[in-house]
Coordinates of C-alpha atoms in Angstrom, one line a residue:
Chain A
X1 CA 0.0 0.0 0.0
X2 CA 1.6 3.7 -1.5
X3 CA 0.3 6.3 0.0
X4 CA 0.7 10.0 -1.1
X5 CA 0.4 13.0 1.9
X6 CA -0.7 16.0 0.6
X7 CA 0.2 18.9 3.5
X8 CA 2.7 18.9 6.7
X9 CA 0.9 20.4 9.5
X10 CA -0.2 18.6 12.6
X11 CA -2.7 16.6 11.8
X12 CA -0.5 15.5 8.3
X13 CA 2.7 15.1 10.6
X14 CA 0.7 12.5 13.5
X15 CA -1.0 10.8 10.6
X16 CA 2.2 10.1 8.6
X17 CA 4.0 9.1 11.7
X18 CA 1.5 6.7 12.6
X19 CA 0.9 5.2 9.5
X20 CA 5.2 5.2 9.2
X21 CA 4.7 3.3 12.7
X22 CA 2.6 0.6 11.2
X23 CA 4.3 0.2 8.3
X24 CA 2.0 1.7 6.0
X25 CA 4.2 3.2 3.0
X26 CA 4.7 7.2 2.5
X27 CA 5.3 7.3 -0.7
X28 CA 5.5 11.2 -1.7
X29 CA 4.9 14.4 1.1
X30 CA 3.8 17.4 -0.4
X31 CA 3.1 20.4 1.0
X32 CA 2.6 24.3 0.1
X33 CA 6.0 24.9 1.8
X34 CA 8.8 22.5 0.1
X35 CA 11.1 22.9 3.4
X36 CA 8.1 21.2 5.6
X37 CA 6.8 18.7 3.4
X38 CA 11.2 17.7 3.0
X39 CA 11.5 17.8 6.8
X40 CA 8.7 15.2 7.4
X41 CA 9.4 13.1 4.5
X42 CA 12.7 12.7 5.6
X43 CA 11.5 11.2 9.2
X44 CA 8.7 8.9 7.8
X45 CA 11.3 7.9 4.6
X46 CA 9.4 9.4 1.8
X47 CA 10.0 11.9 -0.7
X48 CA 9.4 15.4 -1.0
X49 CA 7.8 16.7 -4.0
X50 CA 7.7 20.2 -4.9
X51 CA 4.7 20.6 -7.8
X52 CA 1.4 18.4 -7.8
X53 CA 2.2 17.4 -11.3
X54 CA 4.4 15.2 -9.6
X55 CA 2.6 13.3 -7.4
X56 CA 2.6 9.6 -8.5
X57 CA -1.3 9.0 -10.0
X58 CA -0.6 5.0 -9.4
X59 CA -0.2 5.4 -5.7
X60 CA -3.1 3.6 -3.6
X61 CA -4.4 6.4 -1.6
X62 CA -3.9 10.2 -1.5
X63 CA -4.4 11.5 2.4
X64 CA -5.2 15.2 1.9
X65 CA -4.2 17.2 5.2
X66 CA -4.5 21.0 4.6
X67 CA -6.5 23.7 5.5
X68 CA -10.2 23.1 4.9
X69 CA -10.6 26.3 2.7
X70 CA -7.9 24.7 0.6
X71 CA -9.1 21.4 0.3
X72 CA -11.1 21.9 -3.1
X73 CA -8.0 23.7 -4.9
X74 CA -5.8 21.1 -4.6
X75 CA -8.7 18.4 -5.4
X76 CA -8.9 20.0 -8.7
X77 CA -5.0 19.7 -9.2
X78 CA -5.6 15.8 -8.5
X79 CA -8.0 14.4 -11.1
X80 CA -6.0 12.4 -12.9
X81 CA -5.2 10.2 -9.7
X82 CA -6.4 6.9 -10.1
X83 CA -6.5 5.6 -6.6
X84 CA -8.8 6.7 -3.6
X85 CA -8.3 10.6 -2.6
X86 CA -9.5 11.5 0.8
X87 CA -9.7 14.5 2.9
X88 CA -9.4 14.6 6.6
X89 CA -11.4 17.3 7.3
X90 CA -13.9 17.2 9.9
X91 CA -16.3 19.1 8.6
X92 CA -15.5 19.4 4.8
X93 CA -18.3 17.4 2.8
X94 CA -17.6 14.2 1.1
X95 CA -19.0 15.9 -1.9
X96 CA -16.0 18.7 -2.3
X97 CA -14.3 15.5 -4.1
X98 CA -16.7 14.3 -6.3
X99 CA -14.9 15.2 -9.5
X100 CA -12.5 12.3 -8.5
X101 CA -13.5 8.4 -9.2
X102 CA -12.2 6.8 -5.8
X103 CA -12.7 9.0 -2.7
X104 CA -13.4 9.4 0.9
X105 CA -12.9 10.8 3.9
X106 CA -10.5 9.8 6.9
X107 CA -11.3 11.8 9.6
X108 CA -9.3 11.4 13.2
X109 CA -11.2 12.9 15.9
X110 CA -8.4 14.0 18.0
X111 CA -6.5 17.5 18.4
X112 CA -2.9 17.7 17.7
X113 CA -0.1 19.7 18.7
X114 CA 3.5 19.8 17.7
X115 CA 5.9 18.2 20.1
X116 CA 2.7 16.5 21.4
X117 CA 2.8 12.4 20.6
X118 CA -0.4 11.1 20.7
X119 CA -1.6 7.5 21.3
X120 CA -3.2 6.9 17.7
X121 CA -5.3 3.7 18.8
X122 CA -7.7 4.8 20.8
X123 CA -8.8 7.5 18.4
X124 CA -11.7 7.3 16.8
X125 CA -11.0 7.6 12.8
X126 CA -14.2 8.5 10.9
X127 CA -14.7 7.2 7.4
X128 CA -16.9 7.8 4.8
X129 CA -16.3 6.8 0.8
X130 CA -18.3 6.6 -2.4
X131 CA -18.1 3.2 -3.0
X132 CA -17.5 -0.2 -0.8
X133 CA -14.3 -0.9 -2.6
X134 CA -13.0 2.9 -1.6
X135 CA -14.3 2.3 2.3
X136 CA -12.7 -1.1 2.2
X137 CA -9.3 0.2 2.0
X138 CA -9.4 3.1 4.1
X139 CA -11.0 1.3 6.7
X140 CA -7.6 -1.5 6.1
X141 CA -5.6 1.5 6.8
X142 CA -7.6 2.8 9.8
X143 CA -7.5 -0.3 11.5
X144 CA -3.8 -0.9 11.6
X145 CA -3.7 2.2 13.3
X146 CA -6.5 2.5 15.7
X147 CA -9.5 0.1 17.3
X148 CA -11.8 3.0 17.3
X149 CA -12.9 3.0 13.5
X150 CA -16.2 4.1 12.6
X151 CA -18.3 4.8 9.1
X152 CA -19.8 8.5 9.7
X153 CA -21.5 10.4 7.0
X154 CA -20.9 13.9 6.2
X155 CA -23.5 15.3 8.5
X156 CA -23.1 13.3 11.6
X157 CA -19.2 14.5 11.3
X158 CA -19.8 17.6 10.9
X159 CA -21.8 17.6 14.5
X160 CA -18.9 15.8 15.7
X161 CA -16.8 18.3 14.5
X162 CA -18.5 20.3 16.2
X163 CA -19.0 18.8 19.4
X164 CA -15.3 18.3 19.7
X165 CA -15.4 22.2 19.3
X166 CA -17.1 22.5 22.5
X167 CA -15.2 19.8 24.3
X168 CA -12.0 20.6 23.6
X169 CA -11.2 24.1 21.8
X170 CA -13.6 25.9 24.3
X171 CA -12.2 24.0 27.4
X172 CA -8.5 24.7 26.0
X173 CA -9.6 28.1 25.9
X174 CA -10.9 28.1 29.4
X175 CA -7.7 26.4 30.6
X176 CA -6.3 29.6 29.2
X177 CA -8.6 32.0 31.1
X178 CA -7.9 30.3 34.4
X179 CA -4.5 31.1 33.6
X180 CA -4.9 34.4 32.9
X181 CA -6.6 34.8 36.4
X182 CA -4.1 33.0 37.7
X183 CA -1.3 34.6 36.3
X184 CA -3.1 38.1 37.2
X185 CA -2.9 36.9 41.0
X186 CA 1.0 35.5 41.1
X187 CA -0.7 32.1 40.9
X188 CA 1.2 28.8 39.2
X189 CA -1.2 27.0 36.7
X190 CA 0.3 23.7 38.4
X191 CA -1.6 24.4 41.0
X192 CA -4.9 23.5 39.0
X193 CA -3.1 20.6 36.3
X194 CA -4.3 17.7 38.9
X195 CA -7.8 19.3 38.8
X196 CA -7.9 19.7 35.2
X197 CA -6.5 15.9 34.6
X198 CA -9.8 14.8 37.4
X199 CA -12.2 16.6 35.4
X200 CA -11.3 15.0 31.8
X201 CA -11.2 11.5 34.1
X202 CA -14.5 11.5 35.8
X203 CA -16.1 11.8 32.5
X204 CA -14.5 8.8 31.1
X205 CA -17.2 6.8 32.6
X206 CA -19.8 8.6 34.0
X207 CA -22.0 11.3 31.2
X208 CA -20.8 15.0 32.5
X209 CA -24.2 16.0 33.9
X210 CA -24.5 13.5 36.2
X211 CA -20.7 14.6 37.9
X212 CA -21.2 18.3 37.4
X213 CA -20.2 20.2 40.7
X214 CA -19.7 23.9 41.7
X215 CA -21.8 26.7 42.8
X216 CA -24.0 27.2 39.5
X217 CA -25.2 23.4 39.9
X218 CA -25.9 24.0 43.2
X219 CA -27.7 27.2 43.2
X220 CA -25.3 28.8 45.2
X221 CA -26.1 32.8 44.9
X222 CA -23.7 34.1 47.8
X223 CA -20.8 32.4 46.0
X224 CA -21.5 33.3 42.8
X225 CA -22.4 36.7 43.6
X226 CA -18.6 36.9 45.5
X227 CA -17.2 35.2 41.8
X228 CA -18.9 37.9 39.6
X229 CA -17.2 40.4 42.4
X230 CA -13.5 39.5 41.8
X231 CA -14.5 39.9 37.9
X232 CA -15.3 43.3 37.9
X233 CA -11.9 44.2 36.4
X234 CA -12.0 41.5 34.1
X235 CA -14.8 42.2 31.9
X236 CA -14.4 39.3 29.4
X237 CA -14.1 36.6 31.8
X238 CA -16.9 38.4 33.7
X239 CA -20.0 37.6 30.7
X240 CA -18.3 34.2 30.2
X241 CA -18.7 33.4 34.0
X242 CA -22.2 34.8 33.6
X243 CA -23.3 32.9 30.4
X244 CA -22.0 29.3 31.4
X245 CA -22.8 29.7 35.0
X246 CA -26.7 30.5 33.9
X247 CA -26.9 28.0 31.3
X248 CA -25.5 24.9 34.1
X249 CA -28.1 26.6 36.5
X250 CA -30.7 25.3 33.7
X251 CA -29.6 22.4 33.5
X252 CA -32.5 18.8 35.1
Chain B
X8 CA -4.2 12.5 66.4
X9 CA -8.1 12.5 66.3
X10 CA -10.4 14.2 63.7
X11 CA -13.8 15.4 64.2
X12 CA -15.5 15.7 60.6
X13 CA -18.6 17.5 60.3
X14 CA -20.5 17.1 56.9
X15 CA -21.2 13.9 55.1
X16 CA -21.1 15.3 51.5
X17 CA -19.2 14.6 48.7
X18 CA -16.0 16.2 50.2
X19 CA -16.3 15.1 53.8
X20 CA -16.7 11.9 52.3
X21 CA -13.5 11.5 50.4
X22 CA -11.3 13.4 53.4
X23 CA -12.4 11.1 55.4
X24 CA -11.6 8.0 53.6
X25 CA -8.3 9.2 52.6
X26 CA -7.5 9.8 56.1
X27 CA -8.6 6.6 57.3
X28 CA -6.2 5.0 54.6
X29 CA -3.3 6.7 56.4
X30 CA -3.9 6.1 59.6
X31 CA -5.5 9.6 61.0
X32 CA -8.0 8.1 62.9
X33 CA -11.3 10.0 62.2
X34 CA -13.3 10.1 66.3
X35 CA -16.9 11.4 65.2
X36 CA -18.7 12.4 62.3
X37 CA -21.9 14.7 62.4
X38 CA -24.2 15.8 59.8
X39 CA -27.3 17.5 59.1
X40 CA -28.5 13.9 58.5
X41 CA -28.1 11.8 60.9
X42 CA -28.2 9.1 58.4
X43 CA -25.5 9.9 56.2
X44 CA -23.1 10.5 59.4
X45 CA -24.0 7.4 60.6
X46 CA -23.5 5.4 56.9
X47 CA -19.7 7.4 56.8
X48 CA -18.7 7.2 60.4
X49 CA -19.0 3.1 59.4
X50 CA -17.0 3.4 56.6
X51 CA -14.1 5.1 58.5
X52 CA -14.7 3.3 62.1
X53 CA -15.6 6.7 63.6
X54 CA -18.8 7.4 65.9
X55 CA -21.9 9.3 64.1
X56 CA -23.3 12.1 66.4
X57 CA -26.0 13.2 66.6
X58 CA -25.8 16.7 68.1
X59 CA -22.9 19.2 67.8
X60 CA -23.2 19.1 71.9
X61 CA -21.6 15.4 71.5
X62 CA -18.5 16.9 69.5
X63 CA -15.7 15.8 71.5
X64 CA -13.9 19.1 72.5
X65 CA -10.9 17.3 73.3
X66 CA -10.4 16.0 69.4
X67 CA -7.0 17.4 68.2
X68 CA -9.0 18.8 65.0
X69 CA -12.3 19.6 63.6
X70 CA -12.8 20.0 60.4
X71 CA -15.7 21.4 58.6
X72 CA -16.9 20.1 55.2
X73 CA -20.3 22.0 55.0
X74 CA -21.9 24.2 52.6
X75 CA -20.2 27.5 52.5
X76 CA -23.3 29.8 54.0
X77 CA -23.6 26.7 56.8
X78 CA -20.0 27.4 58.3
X79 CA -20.9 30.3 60.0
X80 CA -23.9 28.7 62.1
X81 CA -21.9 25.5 62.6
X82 CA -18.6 27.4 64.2
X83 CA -21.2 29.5 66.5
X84 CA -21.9 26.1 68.2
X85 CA -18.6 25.2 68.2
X86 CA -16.5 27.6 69.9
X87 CA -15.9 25.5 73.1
X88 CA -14.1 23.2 70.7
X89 CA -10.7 23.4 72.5
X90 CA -8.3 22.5 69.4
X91 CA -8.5 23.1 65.8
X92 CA -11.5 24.4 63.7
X93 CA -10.8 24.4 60.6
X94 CA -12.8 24.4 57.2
X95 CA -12.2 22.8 53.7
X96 CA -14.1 25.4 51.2
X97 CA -12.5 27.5 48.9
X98 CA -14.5 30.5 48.4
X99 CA -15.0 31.0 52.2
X100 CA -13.0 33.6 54.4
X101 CA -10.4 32.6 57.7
X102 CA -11.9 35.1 59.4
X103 CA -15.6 33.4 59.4
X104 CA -13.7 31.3 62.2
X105 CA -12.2 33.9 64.4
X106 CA -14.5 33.5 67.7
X107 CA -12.2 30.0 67.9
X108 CA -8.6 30.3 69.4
X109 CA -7.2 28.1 67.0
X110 CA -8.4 27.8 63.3
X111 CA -7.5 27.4 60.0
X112 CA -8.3 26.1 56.4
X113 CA -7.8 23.2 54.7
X114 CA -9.3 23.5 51.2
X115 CA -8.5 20.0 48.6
X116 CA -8.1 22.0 45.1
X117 CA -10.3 18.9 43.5
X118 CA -13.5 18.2 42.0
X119 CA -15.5 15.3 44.1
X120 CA -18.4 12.7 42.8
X121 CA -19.8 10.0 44.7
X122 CA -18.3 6.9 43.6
X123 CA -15.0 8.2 41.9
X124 CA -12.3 7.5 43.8
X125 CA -9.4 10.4 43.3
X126 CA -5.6 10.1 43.8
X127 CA -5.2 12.6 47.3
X128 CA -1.2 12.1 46.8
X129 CA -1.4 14.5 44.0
X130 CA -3.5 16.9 45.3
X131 CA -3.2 20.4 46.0
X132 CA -4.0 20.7 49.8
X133 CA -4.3 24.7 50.4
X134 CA -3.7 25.6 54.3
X135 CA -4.0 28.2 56.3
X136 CA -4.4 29.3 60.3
X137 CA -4.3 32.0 62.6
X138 CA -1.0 30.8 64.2
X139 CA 2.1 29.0 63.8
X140 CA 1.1 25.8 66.0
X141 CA -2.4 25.6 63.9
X142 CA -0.6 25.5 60.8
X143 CA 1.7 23.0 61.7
X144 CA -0.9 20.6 62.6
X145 CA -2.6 21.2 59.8
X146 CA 0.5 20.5 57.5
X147 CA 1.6 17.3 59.7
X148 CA -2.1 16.1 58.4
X149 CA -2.4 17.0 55.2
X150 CA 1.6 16.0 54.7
X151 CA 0.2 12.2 55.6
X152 CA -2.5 13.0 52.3
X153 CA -0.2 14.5 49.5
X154 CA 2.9 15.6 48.3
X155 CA 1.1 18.7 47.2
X156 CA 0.7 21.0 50.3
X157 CA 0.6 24.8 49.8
X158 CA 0.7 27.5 52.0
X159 CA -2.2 29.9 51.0
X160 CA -4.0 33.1 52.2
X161 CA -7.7 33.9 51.8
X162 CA -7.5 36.0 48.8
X163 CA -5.5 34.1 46.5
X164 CA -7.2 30.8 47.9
X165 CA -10.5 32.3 46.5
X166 CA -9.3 32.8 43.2
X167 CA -7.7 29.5 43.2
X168 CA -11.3 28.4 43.8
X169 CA -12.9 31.1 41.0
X170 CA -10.1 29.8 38.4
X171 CA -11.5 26.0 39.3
X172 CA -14.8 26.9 38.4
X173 CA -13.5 27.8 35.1
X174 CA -11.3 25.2 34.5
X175 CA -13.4 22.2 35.6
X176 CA -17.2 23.1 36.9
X177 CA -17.5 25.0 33.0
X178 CA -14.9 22.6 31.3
X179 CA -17.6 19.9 32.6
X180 CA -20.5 21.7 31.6
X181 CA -19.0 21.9 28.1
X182 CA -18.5 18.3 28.0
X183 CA -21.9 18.0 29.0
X184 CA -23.2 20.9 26.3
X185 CA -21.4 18.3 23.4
X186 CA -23.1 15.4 24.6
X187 CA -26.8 17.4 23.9
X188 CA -25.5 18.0 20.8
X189 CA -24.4 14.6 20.2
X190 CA -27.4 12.9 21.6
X191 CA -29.7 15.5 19.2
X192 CA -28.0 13.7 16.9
X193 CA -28.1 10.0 18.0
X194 CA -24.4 10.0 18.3
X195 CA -22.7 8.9 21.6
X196 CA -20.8 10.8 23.8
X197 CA -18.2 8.1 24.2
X198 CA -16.9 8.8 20.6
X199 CA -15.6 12.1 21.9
X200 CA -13.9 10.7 25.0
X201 CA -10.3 10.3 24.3
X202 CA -10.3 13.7 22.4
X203 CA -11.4 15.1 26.4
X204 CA -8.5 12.6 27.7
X205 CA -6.0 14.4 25.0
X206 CA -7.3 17.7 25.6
X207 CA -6.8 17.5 29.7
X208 CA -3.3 15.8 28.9
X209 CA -2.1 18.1 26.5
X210 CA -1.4 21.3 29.3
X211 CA -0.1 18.7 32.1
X212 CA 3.0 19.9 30.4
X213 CA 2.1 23.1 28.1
X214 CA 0.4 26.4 29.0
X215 CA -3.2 25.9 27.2
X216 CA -2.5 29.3 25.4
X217 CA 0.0 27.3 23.2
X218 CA -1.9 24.2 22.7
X219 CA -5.2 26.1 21.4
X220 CA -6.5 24.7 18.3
X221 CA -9.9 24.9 16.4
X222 CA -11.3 27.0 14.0
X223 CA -11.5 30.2 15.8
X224 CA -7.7 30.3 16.7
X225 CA -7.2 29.9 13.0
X226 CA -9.2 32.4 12.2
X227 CA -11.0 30.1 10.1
X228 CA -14.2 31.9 9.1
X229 CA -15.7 29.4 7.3
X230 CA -15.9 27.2 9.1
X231 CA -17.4 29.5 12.4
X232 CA -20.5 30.1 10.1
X233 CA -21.1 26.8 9.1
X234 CA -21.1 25.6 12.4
X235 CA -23.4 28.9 13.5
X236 CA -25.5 27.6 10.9
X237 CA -26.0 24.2 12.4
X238 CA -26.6 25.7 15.7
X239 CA -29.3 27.5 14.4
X240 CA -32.1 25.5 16.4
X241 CA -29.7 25.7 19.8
X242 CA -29.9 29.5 20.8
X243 CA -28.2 28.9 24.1
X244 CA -25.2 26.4 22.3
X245 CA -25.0 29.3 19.5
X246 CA -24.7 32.3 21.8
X247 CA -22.1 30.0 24.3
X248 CA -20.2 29.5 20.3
X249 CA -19.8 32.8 19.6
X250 CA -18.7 34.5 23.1
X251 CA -15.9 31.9 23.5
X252 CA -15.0 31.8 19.9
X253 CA -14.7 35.9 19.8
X254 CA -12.6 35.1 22.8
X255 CA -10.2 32.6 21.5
X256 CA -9.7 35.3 18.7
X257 CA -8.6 37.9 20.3
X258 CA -5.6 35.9 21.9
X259 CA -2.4 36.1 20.8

């Protein structure tokens, strides 16, 4: 199995690792930047390519790893590849490749981060393809590298997408606005890591609103009255404090 | 050493079994309900009271794991208690303990749920006392709990409790806002779990400001309407969307 990477950020650099780990071949990295798509070609033992034109049209599968925006561009720059193209876009319709013969979509739910290794078996990969011969041999390659491999259609990714949105960009993001509270008060983040790690672990097995704690849940005015207080200089933080604590306080 | 515990609630619970498992023997537990006293004071070989009249005044410690308005009515029938009085919350004031001679806090940094057991070693125990002698008591206990003791005053202590709620009572609700979504959507909730696992294990050794990823980080406009679009029916999910993603934006 040849496959062809098209793009060298993070979610092309932990899926051409992985697939490197298993012994899937990377044939060719491309990448809109020569220098990245050489860097990572040379640690899974591919080769860079500079122009599209070059990309080799026999290989089995093309893994297309860029910028959603960008996605279609290149598609169009791929027609004449014979084997199955996919995207792995989380919320970039199937459809966006329909020009090609073979193609599909290989989705890894999962955030990445540089410097960041990631255990690639327990993450769910999400396929979709438009025809069983196409799904067959993404889903060969998804399950050499992970036992969480589902078929998802375009629309029920795109709410995962978007769920993984909510649980994980906007809790990074609150992560970060701790800090900054933190920070503000000569305060280590350390100091709330063991917390954070607890809250990501009780979920695991219980569903979130049957663990939720804190002084919303609990309809606790006086505390959250004293909360809002020590967010009067922090005006931002204040109308998030307001919005989430309101909408938990709805909540059974 | 002997511990009085009053409360019977999710965090007098797990004090109390983490210091039975090291050997600080717990003397009498009393609650609002008489019941629940009596169901923890067997789990920890300790005597359920009945009336705060039965506290033994004697006891090297008392500590309070109440509701945070209760404290005050609870330490006005406590002040013959001859040792130390000391409290657990994070949001509550030393001073609400100053008709005692010896007092102090003793506030776990951690989220607690009924039937999750946590790791005490690695929690952040946040002290604090009117004097010396309290203090070192206080640390000689929690010393025996984890290797995570800190020495912290009222003010910082409560925004180490404000930047909690952010970072774990809103984190949760998050979680628990995805899993509507994903239940609206006959998906399940455990297909996002190990991106929640990643996303708590990713700042264990990075400041979540460089981790953040997602659309609005990249500025990816696109993709925020589209998924404004498909939370067209979910006025509460769509207005939570757009405050934190205009927040994520303006970083950096």
């Amino acid at each position: 199995m040849n496959v062809v990477l098209i793009g060298s950020g993070n979610v092309a650099t932990h899926i051409a690792k992985a697939l490197n780990a298993v012994n899937v071949n990377i044939a060719q990295v491309w990448s809109y930047h020569y220098q990245n798509a050489s860097l990572l070609a040379n640690d899974v033992s591919a080769t860079a390519i500079k122009e599209l034109s070059e990309v080799d049209f026999d290989a089995d599968v093309c893994l297309i790893a860029i910028k959603d925006d960008e996605i279609v561009n290149i598609v169009n720059q791929l027609k004449s590849f014979k084997g199955i193209i996919a995207h792995t876009s989380g919320s970039v319709n199937l459809a966006v490749l329909e020009n090609s013969e073979n193609f599909g979509v290989f989705y890894p739910l999962q955030t990445f981060s540089k410097n960041k290794q990631v255990d690639f078996s327990t993450i769910p990969l999400c396929l979709e393809a438009n025809n069983e011969e196409s799904l067959a041999v993404l889903k060969e390659i998804a399950n050499k590298l992970s036992t969480n491999v589902l078929e998802v259609n375009s629309d029920k990714r795109k709410i995962l997408h978007l769920a993984a949105v909510f649980a994980c960009n906007f809790t990074n993001h609150l992560y970060a606005l701790a800090d900054d509270l933190l920070k503000a008060n000569d305060l280590d983040f350390d100091i709330i890591r063991p917390l954070i790690t607890e809250t990501a672990s009780k979920v695991q097995y219980a569903l979130p609103l049957t663990v939720q704690t804190g002084p919303a849940i609990r309809h606790d005015e006086q505390t959250l009255k004293k909360h809002e207080e020590l967010l009067n200089d922090h005006q931002e933080l204040l109308e998030i404090y307001k919005i989430l604590s309101n909408s938990i306080k709805k909540t059974r």
